[in-house]
PDB file of C-alpha atoms in Angstrom:
ATOM      1  CA  MET A   1       7.818  12.008 -20.432  1.00 53.00           C
ATOM      2  CA  THR A   2       6.204   9.750 -17.855  1.00 67.00           C
ATOM      3  CA  ASP A   3       2.882   8.077 -18.552  1.00 87.00           C
ATOM      4  CA  LEU A   4       1.257   8.634 -15.151  1.00 91.00           C
ATOM      5  CA  ARG A   5      -2.361   7.790 -14.303  1.00 95.00           C
ATOM      6  CA  THR A   6      -3.766   8.549 -10.866  1.00 96.00           C
ATOM      7  CA  VAL A   7      -7.050   7.696  -9.195  1.00 96.00           C
ATOM      8  CA  THR A   8      -8.160   9.099  -5.833  1.00 97.00           C
ATOM      9  CA  PHE A   9     -10.960   7.972  -3.555  1.00 96.00           C
ATOM     10  CA  ASP A  10     -12.051   7.616   0.037  1.00 96.00           C
ATOM     11  CA  LEU A  11     -11.224   4.132   1.247  1.00 96.00           C
ATOM     12  CA  GLY A  12     -13.253   2.415   3.940  1.00 95.00           C
ATOM     13  CA  VAL A  13     -11.060   0.527   6.403  1.00 95.00           C
ATOM     14  CA  HIS A  14     -11.670  -1.902   9.234  1.00 93.00           C
ATOM     15  CA  TYR A  15      -8.931  -3.410  11.391  1.00 94.00           C
ATOM     16  CA  ARG A  16      -6.418  -1.015   9.678  1.00 95.00           C
ATOM     17  CA  GLN A  17      -6.595  -3.102   6.474  1.00 92.00           C
ATOM     18  CA  ALA A  18      -6.810  -2.705   2.710  1.00 94.00           C
ATOM     19  CA  TYR A  19      -5.764  -5.136  -0.014  1.00 93.00           C
ATOM     20  CA  LEU A  20      -4.125  -4.742  -3.397  1.00 94.00           C
ATOM     21  CA  VAL A  21      -5.333  -7.694  -5.464  1.00 92.00           C
ATOM     22  CA  ASP A  22      -3.975  -9.110  -8.712  1.00 92.00           C
ATOM     23  CA  ASP A  23      -7.020  -9.673 -10.912  1.00 86.00           C
ATOM     24  CA  THR A  24      -6.495 -13.355 -11.675  1.00 76.00           C
ATOM     25  CA  ASP A  25      -9.386 -15.788 -11.538  1.00 49.00           C
ATOM     26  CA  ASP A  26      -8.177 -17.027  -8.155  1.00 53.00           C
ATOM     27  CA  GLY A  27      -6.679 -13.734  -6.944  1.00 49.00           C
ATOM     28  CA  LEU A  28      -8.361 -13.074  -3.629  1.00 50.00           C
ATOM     29  CA  GLY A  29      -5.450 -11.262  -2.042  1.00 52.00           C
ATOM     30  CA  PRO A  30      -3.606 -12.097   1.162  1.00 56.00           C
ATOM     31  CA  ASP A  31      -5.325 -14.255   3.746  1.00 61.00           C
ATOM     32  CA  GLY A  32      -4.278 -12.518   6.945  1.00 67.00           C
ATOM     33  CA  LEU A  33      -1.161 -10.440   7.517  1.00 73.00           C
ATOM     34  CA  PRO A  34       1.746 -11.873   5.483  1.00 78.00           C
ATOM     35  CA  ASP A  35       5.181 -12.023   7.073  1.00 77.00           C
ATOM     36  CA  ASP A  36       7.399  -8.984   6.657  1.00 79.00           C
ATOM     37  CA  HIS A  37      10.768  -9.357   4.941  1.00 81.00           C
ATOM     38  CA  PRO A  38      13.166 -10.706   7.621  1.00 73.00           C
ATOM     39  CA  GLU A  39      16.201  -8.563   6.644  1.00 80.00           C
ATOM     40  CA  HIS A  40      14.395  -5.490   5.283  1.00 86.00           C
ATOM     41  CA  PRO A  41      11.125  -5.022   7.218  1.00 83.00           C
ATOM     42  CA  VAL A  42       8.856  -2.277   5.915  1.00 93.00           C
ATOM     43  CA  GLY A  43       5.892  -3.059   8.165  1.00 92.00           C
ATOM     44  CA  ILE A  44       2.942  -1.270   6.582  1.00 95.00           C
ATOM     45  CA  ILE A  45       2.858  -3.105   3.246  1.00 95.00           C
ATOM     46  CA  ARG A  46       3.339  -6.857   2.937  1.00 92.00           C
ATOM     47  CA  VAL A  47       3.191  -8.866  -0.271  1.00 91.00           C
ATOM     48  CA  ASP A  48       1.976 -12.385  -0.760  1.00 85.00           C
ATOM     49  CA  ASP A  49       0.903 -14.476  -3.745  1.00 78.00           C
ATOM     50  CA  GLY A  50      -1.760 -12.560  -5.610  1.00 76.00           C
ATOM     51  CA  GLY A  51      -1.811  -9.460  -3.464  1.00 88.00           C
ATOM     52  CA  ALA A  52      -0.463  -6.991  -0.983  1.00 92.00           C
ATOM     53  CA  PHE A  53      -1.720  -6.191   2.506  1.00 92.00           C
ATOM     54  CA  LEU A  54      -1.729  -2.449   3.289  1.00 96.00           C
ATOM     55  CA  VAL A  55      -1.862  -1.160   6.874  1.00 96.00           C
ATOM     56  CA  THR A  56      -3.468   2.170   7.818  1.00 97.00           C
ATOM     57  CA  GLY A  57      -3.300   4.186  11.036  1.00 97.00           C
ATOM     58  CA  LEU A  58      -7.071   4.419  11.389  1.00 97.00           C
ATOM     59  CA  HIS A  59      -8.667   1.263  12.783  1.00 97.00           C
ATOM     60  CA  THR A  60     -12.171   1.831  11.404  1.00 97.00           C
ATOM     61  CA  GLY A  61     -13.575   4.516   9.132  1.00 96.00           C
ATOM     62  CA  VAL A  62     -12.437   6.402   6.042  1.00 96.00           C
ATOM     63  CA  VAL A  63      -8.922   7.258   4.858  1.00 97.00           C
ATOM     64  CA  GLY A  64      -7.829   9.321   1.867  1.00 97.00           C
ATOM     65  CA  PHE A  65      -6.233   7.188  -0.824  1.00 98.00           C
ATOM     66  CA  ALA A  66      -4.534   7.786  -4.179  1.00 98.00           C
ATOM     67  CA  VAL A  67      -2.964   5.251  -6.527  1.00 98.00           C
ATOM     68  CA  SER A  68      -0.587   6.334  -9.290  1.00 98.00           C
ATOM     69  CA  VAL A  69       0.457   3.916 -12.022  1.00 97.00           C
ATOM     70  CA  ALA A  70       3.439   4.987 -14.129  1.00 97.00           C
ATOM     71  CA  ASP A  71       5.651   3.560 -16.860  1.00 96.00           C
ATOM     72  CA  HIS A  72       8.778   4.302 -14.754  1.00 95.00           C
ATOM     73  CA  ASP A  73       9.656   5.497 -11.252  1.00 97.00           C
ATOM     74  CA  PRO A  74       7.674   8.714 -10.628  1.00 96.00           C
ATOM     75  CA  GLY A  75       9.814   9.654  -7.598  1.00 96.00           C
ATOM     76  CA  ALA A  76       8.866   9.593  -3.939  1.00 97.00           C
ATOM     77  CA  ASP A  77       6.939  12.515  -2.445  1.00 97.00           C
ATOM     78  CA  THR A  78       9.270  12.989   0.532  1.00 97.00           C
ATOM     79  CA  ASP A  79       7.887  16.455   1.339  1.00 96.00           C
ATOM     80  CA  GLY A  80       4.218  15.461   1.348  1.00 96.00           C
ATOM     81  CA  TYR A  81       4.349  12.278   3.450  1.00 98.00           C
ATOM     82  CA  GLU A  82       5.829  11.217   6.804  1.00 98.00           C
ATOM     83  CA  ASP A  83       6.487   7.567   5.967  1.00 98.00           C
ATOM     84  CA  ILE A  84       7.480   5.939   2.670  1.00 98.00           C
ATOM     85  CA  VAL A  85       8.314   2.276   2.062  1.00 97.00           C
ATOM     86  CA  GLU A  86       8.844   0.131  -1.048  1.00 97.00           C
ATOM     87  CA  VAL A  87       8.422  -3.534  -1.974  1.00 97.00           C
ATOM     88  CA  SER A  88       8.500  -5.628  -5.137  1.00 96.00           C
ATOM     89  CA  PHE A  89       5.294  -7.217  -6.399  1.00 95.00           C
ATOM     90  CA  ARG A  90       4.689  -9.724  -9.185  1.00 95.00           C
ATOM     91  CA  SER A  91       1.467  -9.346 -11.150  1.00 95.00           C
ATOM     92  CA  VAL A  92       0.266 -12.442 -12.983  1.00 93.00           C
ATOM     93  CA  ALA A  93      -2.766 -10.810 -14.623  1.00 93.00           C
ATOM     94  CA  GLY A  94      -1.332  -7.360 -15.372  1.00 93.00           C
ATOM     95  CA  ARG A  95      -4.404  -5.784 -13.715  1.00 94.00           C
ATOM     96  CA  LEU A  96      -4.858  -4.733 -10.102  1.00 95.00           C
ATOM     97  CA  SER A  97      -7.666  -3.495  -7.885  1.00 94.00           C
ATOM     98  CA  LEU A  98      -7.797  -2.177  -4.336  1.00 95.00           C
ATOM     99  CA  HIS A  99     -10.239  -3.897  -1.987  1.00 93.00           C
ATOM    100  CA  GLU A 100     -11.687  -2.748   1.291  1.00 91.00           C
ATOM    101  CA  TRP A 101     -11.844  -5.059   4.286  1.00 81.00           C
ATOM    102  CA  GLY A 102     -14.347  -7.890   4.003  1.00 72.00           C
ATOM    103  CA  GLY A 103     -14.988  -7.185   0.314  1.00 71.00           C
ATOM    104  CA  ALA A 104     -17.100  -4.140   1.183  1.00 73.00           C
ATOM    105  CA  ASP A 105     -15.949  -2.279  -1.931  1.00 85.00           C
ATOM    106  CA  GLU A 106     -13.491  -2.705  -4.794  1.00 89.00           C
ATOM    107  CA  HIS A 107     -11.677   0.173  -6.515  1.00 94.00           C
ATOM    108  CA  GLU A 108     -10.507  -0.349 -10.082  1.00 93.00           C
ATOM    109  CA  LEU A 109      -6.989   0.886 -10.814  1.00 95.00           C
ATOM    110  CA  PRO A 110      -5.349   2.024 -14.050  1.00 95.00           C
ATOM    111  CA  ALA A 111      -3.957  -0.778 -16.224  1.00 93.00           C
ATOM    112  CA  LEU A 112      -0.371  -1.796 -15.530  1.00 96.00           C
ATOM    113  CA  PRO A 113       1.808  -0.389 -18.326  1.00 95.00           C
ATOM    114  CA  ALA A 114       3.942  -3.508 -18.875  1.00 96.00           C
ATOM    115  CA  GLY A 115       1.208  -6.114 -18.377  1.00 95.00           C
ATOM    116  CA  PRO A 116       2.109  -9.139 -16.261  1.00 96.00           C
ATOM    117  CA  GLY A 117       5.502  -9.070 -14.518  1.00 96.00           C
ATOM    118  CA  TRP A 118       7.460  -7.408 -11.727  1.00 96.00           C
ATOM    119  CA  TYR A 119       6.481  -4.021 -10.334  1.00 97.00           C
ATOM    120  CA  ARG A 120       7.610  -1.761  -7.534  1.00 98.00           C
ATOM    121  CA  LEU A 121       5.081  -0.594  -4.949  1.00 98.00           C
ATOM    122  CA  ARG A 122       5.910   2.595  -3.058  1.00 98.00           C
ATOM    123  CA  TYR A 123       3.516   3.208  -0.174  1.00 98.00           C
ATOM    124  CA  HIS A 124       3.370   6.732   1.289  1.00 98.00           C
ATOM    125  CA  ALA A 125       1.588   7.503   4.593  1.00 98.00           C
ATOM    126  CA  GLN A 126       0.617  10.775   6.309  1.00 98.00           C
ATOM    127  CA  HIS A 127      -0.871  11.240   9.823  1.00 98.00           C
ATOM    128  CA  MET A 128      -0.835   7.569  10.828  1.00 98.00           C
ATOM    129  CA  ASP A 129      -0.126   8.399  14.480  1.00 98.00           C
ATOM    130  CA  GLU A 130      -2.984  10.899  14.701  1.00 98.00           C
ATOM    131  CA  ALA A 131      -5.420   8.450  13.115  1.00 98.00           C
ATOM    132  CA  ALA A 132      -4.322   5.619  15.411  1.00 97.00           C
ATOM    133  CA  GLU A 133      -5.044   7.824  18.436  1.00 97.00           C
ATOM    134  CA  VAL A 134      -8.549   8.619  17.165  1.00 96.00           C
ATOM    135  CA  ASP A 135      -9.109   4.939  16.230  1.00 95.00           C
ATOM    136  CA  THR A 136     -12.500   5.392  14.515  1.00 95.00           C
ATOM    137  CA  SER A 137     -13.599   8.253  12.246  1.00 95.00           C
ATOM    138  CA  ASP A 138     -15.787   8.961   9.243  1.00 94.00           C
ATOM    139  CA  ALA A 139     -13.706  12.092   8.576  1.00 96.00           C
ATOM    140  CA  VAL A 140     -10.388  11.618   6.748  1.00 97.00           C
ATOM    141  CA  ILE A 141      -7.429  11.935   9.129  1.00 97.00           C
ATOM    142  CA  ASP A 142      -4.714   9.825   7.510  1.00 98.00           C
ATOM    143  CA  ARG A 143      -3.981   9.668   3.802  1.00 98.00           C
ATOM    144  CA  TYR A 144      -1.999   7.386   1.553  1.00 98.00           C
ATOM    145  CA  LEU A 145      -0.390   7.315  -1.870  1.00 98.00           C
ATOM    146  CA  LEU A 146       0.504   4.038  -3.553  1.00 98.00           C
ATOM    147  CA  GLN A 147       2.797   4.373  -6.574  1.00 98.00           C
ATOM    148  CA  ILE A 148       3.189   1.432  -8.972  1.00 98.00           C
ATOM    149  CA  TRP A 149       5.674   1.098 -11.859  1.00 98.00           C
ATOM    150  CA  PRO A 150       7.523  -1.702 -13.707  1.00 98.00           C
ATOM    151  CA  GLN A 151      10.806  -2.672 -12.042  1.00 97.00           C
ATOM    152  CA  ALA A 152      12.769  -5.869 -11.611  1.00 97.00           C
ATOM    153  CA  GLU A 153      12.484  -7.604  -8.262  1.00 95.00           C
ATOM    154  CA  SER A 154      14.612  -6.011  -5.553  1.00 95.00           C
ATOM    155  CA  ALA A 155      14.835  -5.897  -1.762  1.00 95.00           C
ATOM    156  CA  PRO A 156      12.232  -3.927   0.205  1.00 96.00           C
ATOM    157  CA  ARG A 157      13.394  -0.602   1.579  1.00 96.00           C
ATOM    158  CA  THR A 158      12.306   2.184   3.864  1.00 96.00           C
ATOM    159  CA  VAL A 159      12.621   5.561   2.130  1.00 97.00           C
ATOM    160  CA  LYS A 160      11.392   7.697   5.037  1.00 97.00           C
ATOM    161  CA  SER A 161      10.296   6.787   8.570  1.00 97.00           C
ATOM    162  CA  THR A 162       9.004   9.305  11.107  1.00 97.00           C
ATOM    163  CA  SER A 163       5.825   7.907  12.693  1.00 97.00           C
ATOM    164  CA  GLY A 164       5.455   5.698  15.711  1.00 97.00           C
ATOM    165  CA  GLN A 165       3.004   3.571  13.728  1.00 97.00           C
ATOM    166  CA  LEU A 166       5.611   2.677  11.105  1.00 96.00           C
ATOM    167  CA  ALA A 167       8.125   1.870  13.850  1.00 95.00           C
ATOM    168  CA  TYR A 168       5.512  -0.344  15.532  1.00 95.00           C
ATOM    169  CA  TRP A 169       4.691  -2.301  12.351  1.00 94.00           C
ATOM    170  CA  ARG A 170       8.367  -2.785  11.471  1.00 92.00           C
ATOM    171  CA  ARG A 171       9.111  -4.523  14.797  1.00 87.00           C
ATOM    172  CA  PRO A 172       9.700  -8.289  14.693  1.00 77.00           C
ATOM    173  CA  ARG A 173       6.630 -10.232  15.773  1.00 66.00           C
TER     174      ARG A 173
END
């Protein structure tokens, strides 16, 4: 049986940005958009020391967001989302939070089941193209699911790719 804890909330975004932050004393999250993996680009989630940079379709407004923390791989929701990508992430503190752009708000997340160490982040996206066309909205258009579970470091991968937004963010810059 999987130990699965999920939190859901509306997430305020600006500049299509949100940040997963390792709760160390100096963990402020990525400073700007980190480079994508050169051989395995996933585009909409980029990891850097102490955090991950998450891209949304909506430029400014509110997106639907859920974070599930599990003790092992909970499986991708390939029927419920258009785009799904995965990356490895190393937590130093064993605690994470999700931050809105500019520090506007911080969302506490369930404790990581294995404490400090390597985890897999699976980022699901729905309606990114529609939200990008609207650009600004206080009504939820796009929604996201971030799954987190302990797993040894491995190469990033794209599980499912259907949106133009994911294709755009995966392009070399």
